XYZ file of C-alpha atoms in Angstrom:
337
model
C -41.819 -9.011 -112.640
C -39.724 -9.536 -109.568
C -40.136 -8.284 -106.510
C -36.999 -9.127 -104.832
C -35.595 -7.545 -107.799
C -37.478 -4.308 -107.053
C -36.556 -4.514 -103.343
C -32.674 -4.332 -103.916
C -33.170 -1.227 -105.771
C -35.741 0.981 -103.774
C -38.198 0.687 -100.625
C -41.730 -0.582 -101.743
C -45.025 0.636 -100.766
C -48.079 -1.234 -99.283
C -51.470 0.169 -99.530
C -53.786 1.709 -96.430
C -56.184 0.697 -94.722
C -59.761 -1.577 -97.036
C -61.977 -0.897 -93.978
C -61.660 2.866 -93.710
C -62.025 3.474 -97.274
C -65.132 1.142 -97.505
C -66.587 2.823 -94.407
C -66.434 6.102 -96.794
C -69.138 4.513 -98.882
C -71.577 4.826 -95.944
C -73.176 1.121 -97.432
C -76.146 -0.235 -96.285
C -77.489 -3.892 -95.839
C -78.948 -3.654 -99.145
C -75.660 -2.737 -100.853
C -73.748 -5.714 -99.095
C -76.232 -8.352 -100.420
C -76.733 -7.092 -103.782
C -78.870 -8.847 -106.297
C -77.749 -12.173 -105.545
C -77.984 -12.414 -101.897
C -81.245 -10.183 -101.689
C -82.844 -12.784 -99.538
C -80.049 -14.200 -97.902
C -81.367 -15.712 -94.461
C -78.773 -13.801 -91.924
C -77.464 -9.837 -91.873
C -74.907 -9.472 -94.030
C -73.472 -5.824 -93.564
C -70.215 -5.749 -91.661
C -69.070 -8.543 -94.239
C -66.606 -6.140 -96.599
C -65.238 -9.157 -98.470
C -68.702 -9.961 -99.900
C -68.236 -6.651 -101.565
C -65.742 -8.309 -103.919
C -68.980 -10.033 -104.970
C -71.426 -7.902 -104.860
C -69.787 -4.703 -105.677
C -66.588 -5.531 -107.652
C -66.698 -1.152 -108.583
C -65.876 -0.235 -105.002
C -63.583 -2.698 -103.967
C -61.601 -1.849 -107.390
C -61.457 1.957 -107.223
C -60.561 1.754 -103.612
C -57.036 -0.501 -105.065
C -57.137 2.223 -108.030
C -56.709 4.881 -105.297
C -53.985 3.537 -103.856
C -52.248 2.425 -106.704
C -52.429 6.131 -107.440
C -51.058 7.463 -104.441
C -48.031 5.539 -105.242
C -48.530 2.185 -103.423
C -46.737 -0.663 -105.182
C -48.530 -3.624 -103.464
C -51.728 -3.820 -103.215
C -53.512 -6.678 -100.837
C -56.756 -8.314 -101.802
C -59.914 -7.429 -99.722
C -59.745 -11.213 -97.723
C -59.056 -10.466 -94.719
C -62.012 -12.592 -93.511
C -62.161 -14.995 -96.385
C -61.722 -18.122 -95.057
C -64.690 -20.841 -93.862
C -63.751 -20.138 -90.215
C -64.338 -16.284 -90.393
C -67.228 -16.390 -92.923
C -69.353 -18.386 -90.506
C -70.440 -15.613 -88.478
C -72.371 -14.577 -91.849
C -73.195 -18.622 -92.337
C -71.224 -17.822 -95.956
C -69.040 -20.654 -95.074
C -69.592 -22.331 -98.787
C -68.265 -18.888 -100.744
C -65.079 -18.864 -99.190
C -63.119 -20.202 -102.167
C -65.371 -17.740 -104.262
C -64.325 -14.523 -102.297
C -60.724 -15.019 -102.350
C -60.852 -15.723 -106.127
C -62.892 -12.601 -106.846
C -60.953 -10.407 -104.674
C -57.640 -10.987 -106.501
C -59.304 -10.697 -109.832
C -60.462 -6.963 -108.379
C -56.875 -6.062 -107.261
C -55.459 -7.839 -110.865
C -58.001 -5.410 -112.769
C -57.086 -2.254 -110.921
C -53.206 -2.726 -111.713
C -54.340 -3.665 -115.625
C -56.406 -0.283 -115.424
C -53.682 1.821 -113.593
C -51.012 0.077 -116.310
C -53.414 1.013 -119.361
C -53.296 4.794 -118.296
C -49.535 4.737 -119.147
C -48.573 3.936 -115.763
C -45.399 1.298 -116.095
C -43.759 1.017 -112.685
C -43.908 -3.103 -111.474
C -46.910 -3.407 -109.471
C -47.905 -6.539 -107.008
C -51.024 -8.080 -105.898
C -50.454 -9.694 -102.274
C -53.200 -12.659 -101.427
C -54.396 -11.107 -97.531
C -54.506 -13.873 -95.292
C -55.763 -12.764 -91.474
C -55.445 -14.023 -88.021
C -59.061 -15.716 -87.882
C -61.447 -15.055 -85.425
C -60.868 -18.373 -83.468
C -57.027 -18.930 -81.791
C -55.111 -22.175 -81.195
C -53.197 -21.184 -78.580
C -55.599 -19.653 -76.468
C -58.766 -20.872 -74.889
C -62.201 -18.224 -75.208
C -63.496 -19.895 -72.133
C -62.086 -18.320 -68.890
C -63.243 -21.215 -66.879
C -61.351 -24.142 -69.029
C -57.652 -23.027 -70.163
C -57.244 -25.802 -72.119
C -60.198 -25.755 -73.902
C -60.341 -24.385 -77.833
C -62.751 -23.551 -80.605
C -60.795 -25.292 -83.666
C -58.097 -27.532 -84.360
C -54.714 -26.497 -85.859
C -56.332 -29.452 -88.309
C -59.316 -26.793 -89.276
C -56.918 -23.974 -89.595
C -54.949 -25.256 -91.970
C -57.477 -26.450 -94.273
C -59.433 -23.199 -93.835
C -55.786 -21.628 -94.951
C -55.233 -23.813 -97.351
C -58.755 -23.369 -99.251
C -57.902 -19.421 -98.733
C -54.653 -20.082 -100.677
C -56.009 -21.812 -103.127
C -58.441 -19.128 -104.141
C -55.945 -16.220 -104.160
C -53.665 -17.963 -105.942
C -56.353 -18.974 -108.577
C -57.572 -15.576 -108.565
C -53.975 -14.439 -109.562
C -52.025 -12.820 -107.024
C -48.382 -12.249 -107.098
C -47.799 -13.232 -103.279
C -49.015 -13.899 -100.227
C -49.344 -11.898 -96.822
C -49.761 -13.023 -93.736
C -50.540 -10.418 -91.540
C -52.074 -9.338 -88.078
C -50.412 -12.690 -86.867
C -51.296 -12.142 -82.693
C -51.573 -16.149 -82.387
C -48.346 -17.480 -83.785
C -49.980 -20.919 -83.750
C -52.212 -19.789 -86.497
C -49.230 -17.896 -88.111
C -47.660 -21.755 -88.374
C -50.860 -23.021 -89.615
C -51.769 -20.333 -92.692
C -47.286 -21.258 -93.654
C -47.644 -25.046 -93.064
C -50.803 -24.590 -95.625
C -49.241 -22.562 -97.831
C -46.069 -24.539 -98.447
C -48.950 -27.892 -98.834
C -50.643 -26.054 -100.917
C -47.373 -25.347 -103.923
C -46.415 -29.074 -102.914
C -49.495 -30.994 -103.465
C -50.169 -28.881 -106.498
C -46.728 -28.759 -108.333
C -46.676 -25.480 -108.399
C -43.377 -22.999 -107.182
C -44.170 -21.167 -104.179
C -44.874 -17.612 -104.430
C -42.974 -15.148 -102.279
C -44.569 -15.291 -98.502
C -44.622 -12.009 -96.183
C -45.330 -12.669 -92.609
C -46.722 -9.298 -90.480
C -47.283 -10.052 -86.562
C -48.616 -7.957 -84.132
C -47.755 -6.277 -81.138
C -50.587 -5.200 -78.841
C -49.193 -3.176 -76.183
C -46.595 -1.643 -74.836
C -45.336 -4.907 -73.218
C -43.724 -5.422 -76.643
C -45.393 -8.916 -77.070
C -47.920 -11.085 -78.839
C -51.687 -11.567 -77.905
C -50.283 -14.922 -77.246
C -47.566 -13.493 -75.128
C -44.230 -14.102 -77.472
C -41.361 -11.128 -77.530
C -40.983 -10.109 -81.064
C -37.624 -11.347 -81.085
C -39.658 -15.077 -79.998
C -41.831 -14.467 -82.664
C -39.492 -13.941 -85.555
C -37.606 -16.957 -84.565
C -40.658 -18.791 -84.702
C -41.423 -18.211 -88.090
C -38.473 -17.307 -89.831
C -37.719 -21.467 -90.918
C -40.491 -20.326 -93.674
C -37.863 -18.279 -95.451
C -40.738 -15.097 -96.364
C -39.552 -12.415 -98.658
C -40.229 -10.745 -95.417
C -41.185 -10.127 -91.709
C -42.890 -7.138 -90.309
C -45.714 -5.577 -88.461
C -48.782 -4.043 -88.486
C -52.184 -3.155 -86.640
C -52.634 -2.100 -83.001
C -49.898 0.225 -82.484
C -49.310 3.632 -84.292
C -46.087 4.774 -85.711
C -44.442 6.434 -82.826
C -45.398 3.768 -80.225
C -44.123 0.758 -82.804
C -40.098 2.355 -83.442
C -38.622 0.916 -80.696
C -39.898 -2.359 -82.203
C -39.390 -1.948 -85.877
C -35.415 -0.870 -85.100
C -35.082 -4.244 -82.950
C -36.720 -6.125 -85.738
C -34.169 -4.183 -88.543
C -31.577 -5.714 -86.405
C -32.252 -9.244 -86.091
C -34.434 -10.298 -89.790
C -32.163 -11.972 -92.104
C -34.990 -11.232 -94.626
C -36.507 -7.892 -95.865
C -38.448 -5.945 -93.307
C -42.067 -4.757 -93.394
C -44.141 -1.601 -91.702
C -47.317 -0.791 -91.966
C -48.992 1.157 -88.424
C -52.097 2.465 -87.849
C -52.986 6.022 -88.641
C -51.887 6.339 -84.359
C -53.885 5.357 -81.651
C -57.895 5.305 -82.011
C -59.427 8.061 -80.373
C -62.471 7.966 -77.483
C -64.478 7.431 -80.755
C -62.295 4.571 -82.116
C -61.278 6.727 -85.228
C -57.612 7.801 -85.772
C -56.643 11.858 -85.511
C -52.447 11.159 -86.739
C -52.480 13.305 -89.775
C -51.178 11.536 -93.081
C -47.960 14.332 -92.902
C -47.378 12.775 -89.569
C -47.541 9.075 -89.994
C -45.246 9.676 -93.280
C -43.055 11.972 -91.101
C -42.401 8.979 -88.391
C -41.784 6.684 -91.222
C -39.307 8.592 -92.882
C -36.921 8.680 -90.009
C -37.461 4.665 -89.860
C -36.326 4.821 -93.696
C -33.610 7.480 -92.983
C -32.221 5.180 -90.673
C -31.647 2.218 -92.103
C -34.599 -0.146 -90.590
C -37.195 -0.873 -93.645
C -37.741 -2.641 -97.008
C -41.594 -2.299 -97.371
C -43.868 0.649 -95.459
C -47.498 1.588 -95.831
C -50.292 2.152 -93.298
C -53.094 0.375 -91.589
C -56.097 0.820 -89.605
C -57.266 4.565 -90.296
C -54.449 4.985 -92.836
C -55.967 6.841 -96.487
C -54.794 7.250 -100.181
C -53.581 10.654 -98.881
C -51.934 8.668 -95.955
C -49.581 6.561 -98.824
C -49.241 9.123 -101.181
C -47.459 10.936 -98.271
C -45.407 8.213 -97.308
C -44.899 7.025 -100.999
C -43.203 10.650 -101.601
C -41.008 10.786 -98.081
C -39.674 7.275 -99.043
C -38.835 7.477 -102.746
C -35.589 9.071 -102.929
C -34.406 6.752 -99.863
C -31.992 3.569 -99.996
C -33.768 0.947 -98.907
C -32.573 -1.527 -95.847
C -29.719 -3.695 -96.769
C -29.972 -7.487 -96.265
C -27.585 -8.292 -93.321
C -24.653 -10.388 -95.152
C -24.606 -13.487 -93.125
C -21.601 -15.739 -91.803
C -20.009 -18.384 -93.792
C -21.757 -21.800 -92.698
C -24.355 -19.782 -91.667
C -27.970 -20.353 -93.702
């Protein structure tokens, strides 16, 4: 399978949101350790990629929903799966571990969803997050300068990350909820290590920033524009963004992106803004209604949701986009790469 193949032809789906569905669940400490981490010396709840561990069902009917609802890429449950993130659950040493078991969950959902009958092309993409630790800015107030980890640590964190998803057997990578560019650089300096070093042709990379307020920039204070032209030298399969900012406040950014990205374009917003509660309210009719017009309009290869986003939340957005040419790839200047 192909994917670039499949995004000439149509505009791809990307699944919803891992936390909201595994929030359904209602699991307690107990389920989170399991068997094997019964006595484990810390609290482990909060940790969702240990469920890829400890319980393999959930993590695999929650990529069986979405593969239902009509989502054509599916991202593994490691959001957090790297050394630096698992240390606030001192996990550190089942980092490699996690990433390999989630892609073997998402890589048994698609076999499942294929043995039904289903035969549409289906991806796995290897999620790689922002960390919980920044290069470019300091967490001390008092000392600017100051930072919690080396772009030295971040890439080997990344890299370890990589090596697990790709082990694990995942079609591609994604790296997503960039708000620190820095670390953006890091996880694609890693990656691109990572096929060298091991002989191995890259897979496809996607690349999803963030924007985190209205101000149209970066945590780390880059324009989107800045941002795309600091990334872009790692040819992805695509650029886009996700997180922070619902559908309707995230248009005016998606269009400038359409206009600019040499490569195939990505969207996948939250389910709106979070309520006084922190839970989203937009309707899945409503986020697929926003995305549509993005669709209609020229400025998308790949849509799906994010925080608060559902099965029912794809399946609607699966059914606005089907029938809808996908964004062309600008055709670029002669002498122009």
């Amino acid at each position: 399978m192909n994917i670039r193949q499949e995004l000439e032809k149509r505009i791809l789906v990307i699944d919803g949101a891992m936390g909201t569905m595994i929030q359904r669940h209602k699991l307690e400490e107990t389920d989170y350790r399991g068997e094997r981490f019964r006595d484990w010396h810390c609290d482990v709840k909060g940790n969702n990629d240990l469920l890829s561990i400890t319980q393999p069902g959930i993590i695999e009917g929650i990529h069986r929903a979405y593969l239902e609802a009509g989502a054509d890429i599916i991202e593994t449950n490691t959001f957090s799966s790297t050394v630096i993130a698992q240390a606030d659950y001192e996990m550190q040493a089942l980092a490699y571990e996690l990433n390999v078991a989630s892609a073997r969950c998402a890589r048994n959902a698609i076999t499942a969803f294929a043995s039904a009958g289903n035969t549409s092309p289906k991806f796995v993409a290897g999620a790689i997050g922002p960390l919980n630790k920044t290069l470019s800015l300091s967490p001390d107030v008092n000392n600017p300068g100051y930072r919690a980890v080396s772009f030295d640590e971040v890439v080997a964190a990344y890299y370890e990350q990589i090596s697990g998803l790709v082990d694990g057997g995942v079609d591609l990578l994604l790296i997503e909820t960039i708000f620190d560019t820095l670390n953006a650089k890091a996880a694609i300096f890693a990656a691109k290590k990572y096929f060298r070093d091991k002989g191995r042709p890259e897979l496809p990379i996607m690349i999803s920033g963030t924007i985190t307020d209205a101000s149209g920039r970066t945590l780390s204070g880059q324009t989107l524009e800045a941002f795309y032209t600091s990334v872009v030298h790692a040819k992805p399969l695509s650029i886009g963004l996700n997180c922070a900012l619902g559908a309707a406040e995230m248009r005016s950014h998606i269009e400038e992106l359409s206009s600019i990205a040499e490569c195939y374009t990505s969207a996948y917003p939250n389910a709106g803004l979070p309520n006084a509660m922190g839970e989203y309210d937009e309707q899945p009719h409503e986020t697929a209604a926003f995305i549509e017009e993005w669709a209609r309009r020229g400025f998308v290869n790949i849509v799906g949701g994010c925080c608060g986003t559902t099965p029912d939340h794809i399946r609607h957005i699966a059914d606005q986009v089907r029938s809808l040419e996908p964004r062309p790839l600008p055709v670029m200047e002669e002498g122009i790469a």
